[in-house]
XYZ file of C-alpha atoms in Angstrom:
654
model
C 21.413 -124.774 95.436
C 21.461 -122.904 92.148
C 25.012 -121.558 93.039
C 26.293 -125.251 93.657
C 24.620 -126.567 90.355
C 26.227 -123.820 88.346
C 29.669 -124.615 89.831
C 29.288 -128.382 88.974
C 28.223 -127.562 85.519
C 31.161 -125.379 85.002
C 33.635 -127.806 86.456
C 32.136 -130.648 84.177
C 32.748 -128.320 81.237
C 36.345 -127.706 82.277
C 36.997 -131.382 82.833
C 35.719 -132.387 79.446
C 37.544 -129.594 77.576
C 40.994 -129.718 76.159
C 43.511 -127.875 78.503
C 45.998 -127.041 75.799
C 43.706 -125.292 73.294
C 41.208 -123.614 75.618
C 43.361 -122.478 78.691
C 42.019 -118.843 78.357
C 38.584 -119.890 78.505
C 39.158 -121.929 81.728
C 40.550 -118.883 83.655
C 37.762 -116.863 82.325
C 35.056 -119.159 83.785
C 36.843 -119.507 87.102
C 36.987 -115.724 87.348
C 33.180 -115.593 86.729
C 32.552 -118.274 89.369
C 34.529 -116.319 91.929
C 32.809 -113.077 91.253
C 29.491 -114.606 91.639
C 30.380 -116.601 94.697
C 31.817 -113.633 96.353
C 28.808 -111.470 95.609
C 26.468 -114.134 97.238
C 28.869 -114.590 100.230
C 29.099 -110.806 100.764
C 25.444 -110.234 100.296
C 24.621 -112.989 102.763
C 27.010 -111.685 105.331
C 25.557 -108.133 105.151
C 21.965 -109.595 105.434
C 22.867 -111.725 108.514
C 24.631 -108.646 110.030
C 21.658 -106.461 109.481
C 19.168 -109.125 110.968
C 21.537 -109.571 114.015
C 21.740 -105.841 114.712
C 17.991 -105.341 114.278
C 17.246 -108.255 116.657
C 19.587 -106.920 119.112
C 17.931 -103.545 119.001
C 14.642 -105.101 119.483
C 15.771 -106.968 122.543
C 17.758 -104.173 124.218
C 16.213 -102.656 127.341
C 16.701 -99.245 128.890
C 18.484 -100.101 132.130
C 17.846 -96.757 133.380
C 14.147 -97.021 132.913
C 14.191 -100.560 134.611
C 16.218 -99.096 137.567
C 13.528 -96.312 137.951
C 10.812 -98.908 137.761
C 12.379 -100.852 140.455
C 12.479 -97.852 142.746
C 8.747 -97.223 142.481
C 7.084 -100.542 141.698
C 6.992 -104.066 143.121
C 9.405 -106.433 141.264
C 9.311 -110.211 141.920
C 12.959 -111.268 142.714
C 13.789 -114.837 141.511
C 14.002 -117.327 144.165
C 17.144 -119.175 145.091
C 17.879 -122.225 147.062
C 16.496 -121.903 150.598
C 18.228 -125.042 152.170
C 20.804 -124.131 154.642
C 22.976 -127.040 153.596
C 23.342 -125.580 150.106
C 24.627 -122.357 151.382
C 27.597 -124.226 152.964
C 30.441 -126.112 151.385
C 33.500 -125.676 149.049
C 31.286 -124.983 146.035
C 29.269 -122.250 147.742
C 32.396 -120.632 149.159
C 34.147 -120.580 145.782
C 31.241 -118.916 144.279
C 31.208 -116.271 147.043
C 34.839 -115.620 146.537
C 34.468 -115.387 142.770
C 31.480 -112.990 143.285
C 33.594 -110.817 145.588
C 36.361 -110.520 143.058
C 34.172 -109.742 140.164
C 32.353 -106.991 142.212
C 35.594 -105.494 143.189
C 36.528 -105.302 139.491
C 33.235 -103.660 138.588
C 33.566 -101.243 141.236
C 37.040 -100.181 140.295
C 36.075 -99.951 136.671
C 32.937 -97.733 137.710
C 35.407 -95.458 139.579
C 37.838 -95.239 136.703
C 35.249 -94.362 134.138
C 33.244 -92.382 136.479
C 30.055 -94.418 136.116
C 27.534 -95.277 138.708
C 27.893 -98.825 140.050
C 24.649 -100.889 140.526
C 24.337 -101.990 144.278
C 22.073 -104.700 143.402
C 24.593 -106.739 141.350
C 24.544 -110.320 141.856
C 22.946 -110.172 145.304
C 21.655 -113.563 145.156
C 24.982 -114.993 146.565
C 24.919 -112.354 149.516
C 24.459 -113.822 153.027
C 21.493 -111.256 153.703
C 19.795 -112.131 150.630
C 19.916 -115.793 151.417
C 18.639 -115.033 154.919
C 15.757 -113.018 153.683
C 14.479 -115.937 151.606
C 15.219 -118.306 154.370
C 13.309 -116.349 156.894
C 10.339 -116.089 154.449
C 10.236 -119.717 154.092
C 10.475 -120.285 157.903
C 7.668 -117.785 158.299
C 5.387 -120.269 156.574
C 6.677 -123.451 158.463
C 4.430 -125.793 160.010
C 6.121 -125.314 163.349
C 4.636 -122.522 165.186
C 7.729 -121.496 167.184
C 9.800 -121.448 164.036
C 7.196 -119.126 162.433
C 7.297 -116.738 165.219
C 10.973 -116.720 165.496
C 11.245 -115.956 161.684
C 8.796 -112.989 161.932
C 10.459 -111.557 164.783
C 13.899 -111.731 162.946
C 12.319 -110.251 159.953
C 10.959 -107.361 161.919
C 14.167 -106.835 163.853
C 16.459 -106.715 160.976
C 17.128 -103.245 160.130
C 19.608 -103.883 157.130
C 17.130 -104.723 154.443
C 17.330 -102.779 151.172
C 14.282 -101.013 149.814
C 13.645 -103.605 147.137
C 13.995 -106.360 149.779
C 11.068 -104.777 151.715
C 9.025 -104.818 148.545
C 10.070 -108.505 147.952
C 8.850 -109.377 151.581
C 5.683 -107.417 150.998
C 4.731 -109.547 148.083
C 6.037 -112.924 149.170
C 4.880 -113.086 152.768
C 1.328 -114.677 153.508
C -1.611 -113.220 155.561
C -0.253 -114.642 158.825
C 3.083 -113.214 158.378
C 1.734 -109.851 157.278
C -0.408 -109.621 160.533
C 2.505 -110.789 162.804
C 4.677 -107.989 161.082
C 2.097 -105.291 161.756
C 1.977 -106.231 165.446
C 5.677 -105.955 165.819
C 7.047 -103.048 167.635
C 8.530 -100.165 165.593
C 7.881 -101.935 162.424
C 8.870 -100.451 159.023
C 5.737 -99.783 156.992
C 7.702 -100.764 153.868
C 6.896 -104.366 154.848
C 3.468 -103.952 153.578
C 1.913 -103.514 150.136
C 0.054 -100.228 149.776
C -3.766 -100.696 149.974
C -5.324 -101.524 146.467
C -6.386 -98.398 144.421
C -9.990 -97.374 144.930
C -12.213 -96.077 142.263
C -12.465 -92.254 142.419
C -15.840 -90.504 143.417
C -17.032 -87.134 141.848
C -18.109 -85.678 145.201
C -19.254 -86.282 148.862
C -22.644 -87.002 147.654
C -21.606 -90.268 146.195
C -19.960 -91.443 149.505
C -23.094 -90.514 151.471
C -25.122 -92.328 148.972
C -22.954 -95.366 149.109
C -23.290 -95.342 152.999
C -27.006 -95.020 152.854
C -27.225 -97.961 150.404
C -25.006 -100.060 152.473
C -27.171 -99.336 155.733
C -30.311 -100.113 153.714
C -28.936 -103.399 152.469
C -28.336 -104.654 156.097
C -31.300 -106.757 157.843
C -33.781 -104.277 159.271
C -35.957 -106.811 161.082
C -35.355 -108.716 164.454
C -32.800 -106.186 165.581
C -32.254 -104.882 168.832
C -34.071 -101.456 169.453
C -30.835 -99.577 169.778
C -29.643 -100.919 166.460
C -32.971 -99.993 164.969
C -32.866 -96.480 166.415
C -29.230 -95.747 165.210
C -30.135 -96.985 161.752
C -33.391 -95.084 161.423
C -31.539 -91.962 162.628
C -28.827 -92.271 160.342
C -31.009 -92.780 157.277
C -33.519 -90.098 158.342
C -30.847 -87.376 158.931
C -28.832 -88.311 155.935
C -31.850 -88.088 153.585
C -32.854 -84.755 154.983
C -29.188 -83.346 154.751
C -28.824 -84.653 151.180
C -31.983 -83.032 150.142
C -31.131 -79.861 151.731
C -27.637 -79.672 150.288
C -28.800 -80.379 146.805
C -31.595 -78.002 147.071
C -29.175 -75.321 148.351
C -31.011 -75.151 151.811
C -30.121 -75.905 155.313
C -32.128 -78.447 157.168
C -32.909 -77.690 160.840
C -35.385 -80.645 161.384
C -34.951 -84.275 162.498
C -33.370 -85.077 165.707
C -31.246 -82.013 165.877
C -28.154 -82.714 164.070
C -24.926 -81.243 165.671
C -24.213 -79.342 162.480
C -27.182 -77.311 163.151
C -25.512 -75.616 166.117
C -23.069 -73.902 163.962
C -22.813 -73.155 160.230
C -18.950 -73.743 160.317
C -19.309 -77.488 160.533
C -19.223 -79.605 157.509
C -22.655 -81.314 157.027
C -21.162 -84.274 155.048
C -18.884 -85.408 157.722
C -21.682 -85.183 160.285
C -23.865 -87.338 158.082
C -21.153 -89.784 157.686
C -20.556 -89.807 161.419
C -24.289 -90.617 161.937
C -23.913 -93.581 159.544
C -20.882 -94.890 160.999
C -22.367 -94.871 164.444
C -25.136 -97.036 162.917
C -22.593 -99.375 161.228
C -20.821 -99.731 164.541
C -24.047 -101.050 166.208
C -24.545 -103.427 163.103
C -20.984 -104.677 163.186
C -21.719 -105.921 166.680
C -23.883 -108.570 164.918
C -21.999 -111.489 163.251
C -24.541 -111.939 160.430
C -24.563 -108.282 159.634
C -20.784 -108.271 159.231
C -21.010 -110.740 156.536
C -23.498 -108.431 154.816
C -21.156 -105.457 155.273
C -18.285 -107.474 153.616
C -20.298 -108.752 150.806
C -21.595 -105.410 149.992
C -18.185 -103.720 149.600
C -18.247 -102.162 153.030
C -14.527 -102.675 153.681
C -13.589 -100.871 150.450
C -16.142 -98.044 151.331
C -14.956 -97.578 154.823
C -11.263 -97.378 153.477
C -12.246 -94.688 151.117
C -13.729 -92.492 153.896
C -10.954 -93.299 156.179
C -8.494 -91.858 153.505
C -10.693 -89.087 152.719
C -11.376 -87.908 156.330
C -7.746 -88.240 157.460
C -8.255 -84.925 159.420
C -11.100 -86.319 161.516
C -9.934 -88.654 164.216
C -13.434 -89.445 165.353
C -14.583 -90.716 162.036
C -11.367 -92.700 161.699
C -11.882 -94.276 165.092
C -15.421 -95.294 164.420
C -14.138 -96.990 161.080
C -11.399 -98.819 162.809
C -13.880 -99.734 165.503
C -16.056 -101.394 162.862
C -13.186 -103.207 161.309
C -12.063 -104.444 164.876
C -15.706 -105.721 165.434
C -15.607 -107.528 162.048
C -12.183 -109.109 162.875
C -13.902 -110.991 165.704
C -15.199 -113.435 162.947
C -12.263 -115.297 161.668
C -14.114 -115.997 158.396
C -13.733 -112.481 157.405
C -10.044 -112.224 158.072
C -9.006 -112.973 154.562
C -11.285 -110.233 153.186
C -10.009 -107.574 155.615
C -6.430 -108.375 154.568
C -7.287 -108.398 150.923
C -8.956 -105.021 151.314
C -5.567 -103.438 152.447
C -6.508 -102.972 156.083
C -3.324 -104.345 157.579
C -0.945 -101.458 156.586
C -3.602 -98.936 157.647
C -3.865 -100.452 161.151
C -0.045 -100.863 161.381
C 0.383 -97.015 160.614
C -2.551 -96.209 163.062
C -0.601 -98.219 165.843
C 2.154 -95.688 165.470
C -0.164 -92.840 166.335
C 1.055 -90.823 169.372
C -2.505 -90.554 170.573
C -3.436 -93.359 172.854
C -7.115 -93.597 171.804
C -6.200 -94.111 168.000
C -3.430 -96.496 168.681
C -5.448 -98.578 170.943
C -8.311 -98.896 168.653
C -5.891 -100.181 165.947
C -4.194 -102.421 168.335
C -7.523 -104.049 169.259
C -8.261 -104.697 165.570
C -4.974 -106.140 164.877
C -5.200 -108.290 168.071
C -8.470 -109.887 166.902
C -6.758 -110.534 163.556
C -3.824 -112.195 165.119
C -4.763 -115.691 165.810
C -1.037 -116.928 165.901
C -0.226 -115.421 169.299
C -3.541 -114.190 170.707
C -5.905 -116.753 171.953
C -8.366 -114.158 173.317
C -10.836 -112.067 171.483
C -11.558 -108.263 172.395
C -15.175 -107.248 171.910
C -16.277 -103.839 171.362
C -15.325 -101.574 174.363
C -12.438 -103.791 175.604
C -9.055 -102.391 174.995
C -5.597 -103.717 175.704
C -3.312 -100.906 176.903
C -0.356 -103.238 177.319
C 1.183 -105.094 175.680
C -0.172 -103.715 172.420
C 2.525 -105.466 170.332
C 3.888 -109.112 170.208
C 6.331 -109.606 172.934
C 8.623 -112.250 174.163
C 7.794 -111.089 177.906
C 5.487 -113.658 179.415
C 2.130 -112.254 180.693
C 1.754 -113.264 184.383
C -1.287 -111.237 185.547
C -4.066 -108.836 184.479
C -5.003 -105.456 185.732
C -8.406 -104.438 184.721
C -9.599 -100.597 184.729
C -13.331 -99.689 184.697
C -14.404 -96.032 184.638
C -17.261 -94.308 186.178
C -20.110 -92.002 185.385
C -19.139 -89.793 182.181
C -15.822 -91.523 182.091
C -14.169 -93.295 179.273
C -11.573 -96.130 178.705
C -8.790 -93.713 178.213
C -9.488 -90.132 179.465
C -10.566 -91.209 182.971
C -7.065 -92.599 183.482
C -4.930 -89.569 182.105
C -2.463 -87.716 184.057
C -4.120 -84.779 186.245
C -4.382 -81.572 184.073
C -2.029 -78.854 185.138
C -3.103 -75.197 184.953
C -0.679 -73.514 182.895
C -0.001 -71.442 179.897
C -0.243 -73.457 176.575
C 3.390 -72.835 175.458
C 4.498 -74.355 178.876
C 2.337 -77.419 178.417
C 3.960 -77.940 175.013
C 7.358 -77.653 176.283
C 6.427 -80.262 179.070
C 4.326 -82.266 176.778
C 6.773 -85.230 176.569
C 6.147 -85.824 180.380
C 2.559 -85.722 180.275
C 0.733 -89.077 180.224
C -2.579 -89.350 178.199
C -3.229 -92.661 180.009
C -0.896 -93.425 183.072
C -1.745 -97.193 182.973
C -0.400 -97.487 179.481
C 2.761 -95.582 180.082
C 3.674 -95.620 183.820
C 2.350 -98.932 185.041
C 3.315 -100.874 181.769
C 6.877 -99.688 182.404
C 6.870 -100.548 186.219
C 5.193 -103.753 185.787
C 5.907 -105.137 182.114
C 4.689 -108.650 183.041
C 1.133 -107.319 183.300
C -1.683 -107.348 180.720
C -3.552 -104.012 181.354
C -7.085 -103.835 179.948
C -9.508 -100.831 180.120
C -13.185 -101.283 179.275
C -15.643 -98.604 178.165
C -19.430 -98.263 178.291
C -21.926 -95.338 177.818
C -23.032 -93.224 180.816
C -24.908 -90.061 181.060
C -26.059 -87.734 183.816
C -29.194 -86.929 182.029
C -31.606 -88.452 179.533
C -31.121 -85.217 177.400
C -27.656 -86.586 176.413
C -28.460 -90.348 176.130
C -27.330 -91.966 172.783
C -30.017 -94.539 172.752
C -33.076 -93.405 174.648
C -35.299 -96.313 173.705
C -33.956 -99.041 176.146
C -33.531 -97.788 179.740
C -32.767 -101.178 181.052
C -29.416 -101.312 179.061
C -28.136 -98.568 181.398
C -28.770 -100.397 184.614
C -25.841 -101.811 186.607
C -27.295 -105.267 186.456
C -27.499 -105.280 182.583
C -24.126 -103.902 182.264
C -22.693 -106.447 184.619
C -23.977 -109.355 182.545
C -22.755 -107.622 179.271
C -19.298 -106.898 180.463
C -18.845 -110.264 182.072
C -19.345 -111.949 178.873
C -16.984 -109.598 177.016
C -14.359 -109.959 179.742
C -14.491 -113.748 179.683
C -14.003 -113.812 175.968
C -10.920 -111.534 176.553
C -9.501 -114.313 178.790
C -10.154 -112.398 182.166
C -10.053 -115.069 184.922
C -7.349 -117.166 183.282
C -4.685 -115.283 185.118
C -4.337 -113.574 188.645
C -6.239 -110.287 188.502
C -6.412 -106.898 190.107
C -9.557 -104.700 189.572
C -9.084 -100.929 189.439
C -12.374 -98.756 189.373
C -13.460 -95.271 189.644
C -16.849 -93.995 190.843
C -19.918 -95.948 189.590
C -17.351 -98.363 188.014
C -16.687 -99.669 191.449
C -20.306 -100.633 191.849
C -20.197 -102.361 188.519
C -17.080 -104.450 189.735
C -19.059 -105.354 193.032
C -21.931 -106.522 190.837
C -19.753 -108.574 188.362
C -18.046 -110.377 191.198
C -21.209 -111.362 192.752
C -22.792 -112.524 189.425
C -19.666 -114.411 188.519
C -19.763 -116.272 191.919
C -23.101 -117.509 190.857
C -22.212 -118.706 187.436
C -19.917 -121.834 187.162
C -18.513 -120.658 183.856
C -17.335 -117.329 185.391
C -15.944 -118.886 188.519
C -12.331 -118.433 187.415
C -12.840 -114.690 187.595
C -13.726 -114.822 191.407
C -10.982 -117.401 192.085
C -8.253 -115.374 190.456
C -9.116 -112.048 191.941
C -6.177 -110.892 193.955
C -7.290 -107.497 195.000
C -9.713 -104.519 194.322
C -8.846 -100.741 194.189
C -11.714 -98.248 194.618
C -11.294 -94.541 193.656
C -14.198 -92.603 195.344
C -16.886 -95.269 194.872
C -20.296 -94.335 196.322
C -20.914 -97.570 198.103
C -23.726 -95.911 200.070
C -25.004 -93.409 197.359
C -23.881 -90.072 195.987
C -24.953 -86.451 196.521
C -25.019 -86.043 192.719
C -27.997 -88.405 192.640
C -29.773 -86.401 195.288
C -29.362 -83.140 193.443
C -30.291 -84.562 190.035
C -33.502 -86.268 191.498
C -34.393 -82.927 193.314
C -34.065 -81.171 189.812
C -35.565 -84.023 187.965
C -37.847 -81.756 185.893
C -34.716 -79.802 184.705
C -32.040 -82.406 184.324
C -34.117 -85.607 183.565
C -31.629 -87.745 185.606
C -30.550 -90.881 183.831
C -30.954 -94.607 185.096
C -27.487 -94.855 186.232
C -27.718 -91.548 188.463
C -31.113 -92.636 189.931
C -29.241 -95.939 191.074
C -26.838 -93.782 192.964
C -29.397 -92.433 195.311
C -28.808 -93.001 198.945
C -32.091 -94.352 199.625
C -31.854 -97.089 196.737
C -32.747 -100.491 198.000
C -30.926 -102.098 195.093
C -27.644 -100.059 196.114
C -28.015 -101.103 199.773
C -28.574 -104.759 198.891
C -25.592 -104.703 196.445
C -23.323 -103.327 199.169
C -24.504 -105.720 201.958
C -24.031 -108.661 199.705
C -20.593 -107.709 198.512
C -19.390 -106.827 201.811
C -20.281 -110.372 203.184
C -18.844 -112.010 199.939
C -15.554 -109.928 200.123
C -15.004 -110.990 203.760
C -15.536 -114.503 202.975
C -13.199 -114.350 199.983
C -10.711 -112.296 202.030
C -10.182 -109.959 199.073
C -7.538 -107.201 199.684
C -9.303 -103.824 199.298
C -7.681 -100.362 198.886
C -10.023 -97.279 198.719
C -9.345 -93.573 198.085
C -11.769 -90.773 198.578
C -11.746 -87.159 197.488
C -11.945 -84.208 199.956
C -12.588 -81.345 197.818
C -16.007 -80.521 195.999
C -16.333 -80.897 192.370
C -17.694 -78.297 189.812
C -20.513 -79.788 187.845
C -20.960 -77.216 185.011
C -20.438 -73.586 185.696
C -23.005 -73.155 188.575
C -23.106 -76.387 190.617
C -20.461 -77.376 193.140
C -20.859 -80.684 194.701
C -18.966 -83.044 197.068
C -19.923 -86.049 194.859
C -18.706 -88.904 197.151
C -18.347 -88.033 200.826
C -15.970 -90.094 203.036
C -18.833 -91.955 204.705
C -19.992 -93.097 201.339
C -16.520 -94.242 200.158
C -16.023 -96.248 203.292
C -16.900 -99.947 202.184
C -16.266 -101.411 205.654
C -13.114 -103.389 204.815
C -9.565 -102.441 203.654
C -7.799 -99.205 203.877
C -9.385 -95.927 203.089
C -7.140 -93.119 202.065
C -8.530 -89.470 201.900
C -6.831 -87.431 199.038
C -6.945 -83.662 198.732
C -8.520 -83.627 195.196
C -11.958 -83.481 193.615
C -13.917 -86.393 192.288
C -12.612 -86.085 188.703
C -8.895 -86.068 189.680
C -9.098 -88.849 192.458
C -7.868 -91.223 189.777
C -5.450 -88.934 187.958
C -2.124 -88.700 189.609
C -0.280 -85.440 189.209
C 2.985 -87.274 188.355
C 4.544 -90.604 188.585
C 6.204 -90.213 191.986
C 2.892 -88.793 193.413
C 1.456 -90.607 196.590
C -1.690 -91.546 194.655
C 0.079 -93.457 191.909
C 2.824 -94.889 194.272
C 0.160 -96.227 196.633
C -1.702 -97.821 193.644
C 1.439 -99.627 192.197
C 2.566 -100.948 195.583
C -0.964 -102.517 196.197
C -0.843 -104.073 192.678
C 2.677 -105.361 193.151
C 1.878 -106.621 196.711
C -1.223 -108.452 195.597
C 0.686 -110.068 192.634
C 3.972 -110.567 194.433
C 3.824 -114.365 193.857
C 3.427 -113.824 190.164
C 5.631 -110.826 189.506
C 8.521 -111.938 191.950
C 10.939 -109.062 192.144
């Protein structure tokens, strides 16, 4: 403003002066004005230039740093239109063609000047980028079939870039993440890593937290076995912590396993005791709420990561999570705690026990495609992933005395050097129902159940309640679990070994008396018995004669040949099976079995394995190997598969 005023003042002077007498003065004033104006203009230009350069410097980003950040972090990508109609038409095609031309120019320029080309340039117009966001939107559709198809396409597409996996990990909802985790051969980049956990100073802190968690759970109105496990864990952990911190070993209490050898790590043993107690608590719905509220999910995750070299500890932890997943109210907490990627990774384990525990937990989380719920001890061997193959029938495996849901049904062990076993390891099956039977009959749902059994009360896990070990108690407990798992909704074949066959007979008889369990009886298409002692076992006779040495367990006593309950069970079932016309196939061993290093018994003789109906096939193996075929083309396995296929011929077709 001062510059303008000065110019006006000078012009007025010039206008009012006489041009003939003061011409030199006029040019002198013009020169002064020009110099002054030029100085202001030049100074303003320099000032503006400086400010622009400074501002540009402030706003400039190091693109290399940003690129590195993209490679290691999770960057939200801006959304684009998800409407299919907007991805078509002349305008969209023109933009795509223009994009391709510009991309080619930039690629050529990068080659000429030997500069790296950013592969992520303008990816918003690429077909696969539009497809990504379209699938993400469809995965959250209100239409269930649309959601399932979108998740399947997301999982099957193998062309996603690394940054797109991170985009999906952040953009997908809980339901989509669980669906991806239950997809076969899923890429783990689909999942966000578990949230970071606060570091602990030493193992003592973890043991203390476990003890605090156990103490915080309800201690009254509990089943005696839950009380027993809890008190045992708290007592042993207290003694061990005191011994460790005092620099001494503790040999008291209930006889901890680590007392057997000084090479074992006491902290892991204490954790295992506490985890076994938590397994019992996790079977109670209200206790699961307490575990979640007191940070149990995060604590279990820390122990899971810390004990990555202890499969037994990790299995117990996944078992707890699987029990908590039975309560749908806790699903969001389990997902937020970061358990989905952990379970998805465990599903990829080559060990059937580890993968089956993770499969059970994820199946309980997946309410989109799984209507059934799998209680503790009920494991799906096939299918463990989401599949488009319709399930037409069920096959249920029940182990016997000292058996388990997986090891009972493994391939027969071959006596050969270790290096030869390793070379042939790819052909060995840890669980032939999961591998061989699933490949021969993919339309089946194959389930295996597990329950604790012991030869002697010396080895019992819960010595307080003997009635829990009786066949009658286990029948009622397993029936409820199996009905929750949907057993009875489809045609069913039972496969049992040893005492498991007695349990099958008791369950079918009990189900026939309960209208709510009637479907199980009506849909039974056949029963396979592997050396089932229908009339008692010599093992029981030997154990009872040596009762003061072996302290035979309840389940062994029930196998006695003079047991009235066993005779009544067999008579009732024989009449029942004849009335229902159940197809029955029985196998029996012909070789004695070594019990320990000094005892050799023919556990189930031929006359005891003869139910009185169906075919009875003697096999030249011992009691342990009667349910373990040597190979897939062995007579034992082929006869089993044929019986299953014949019994389910109507459902399986060809």
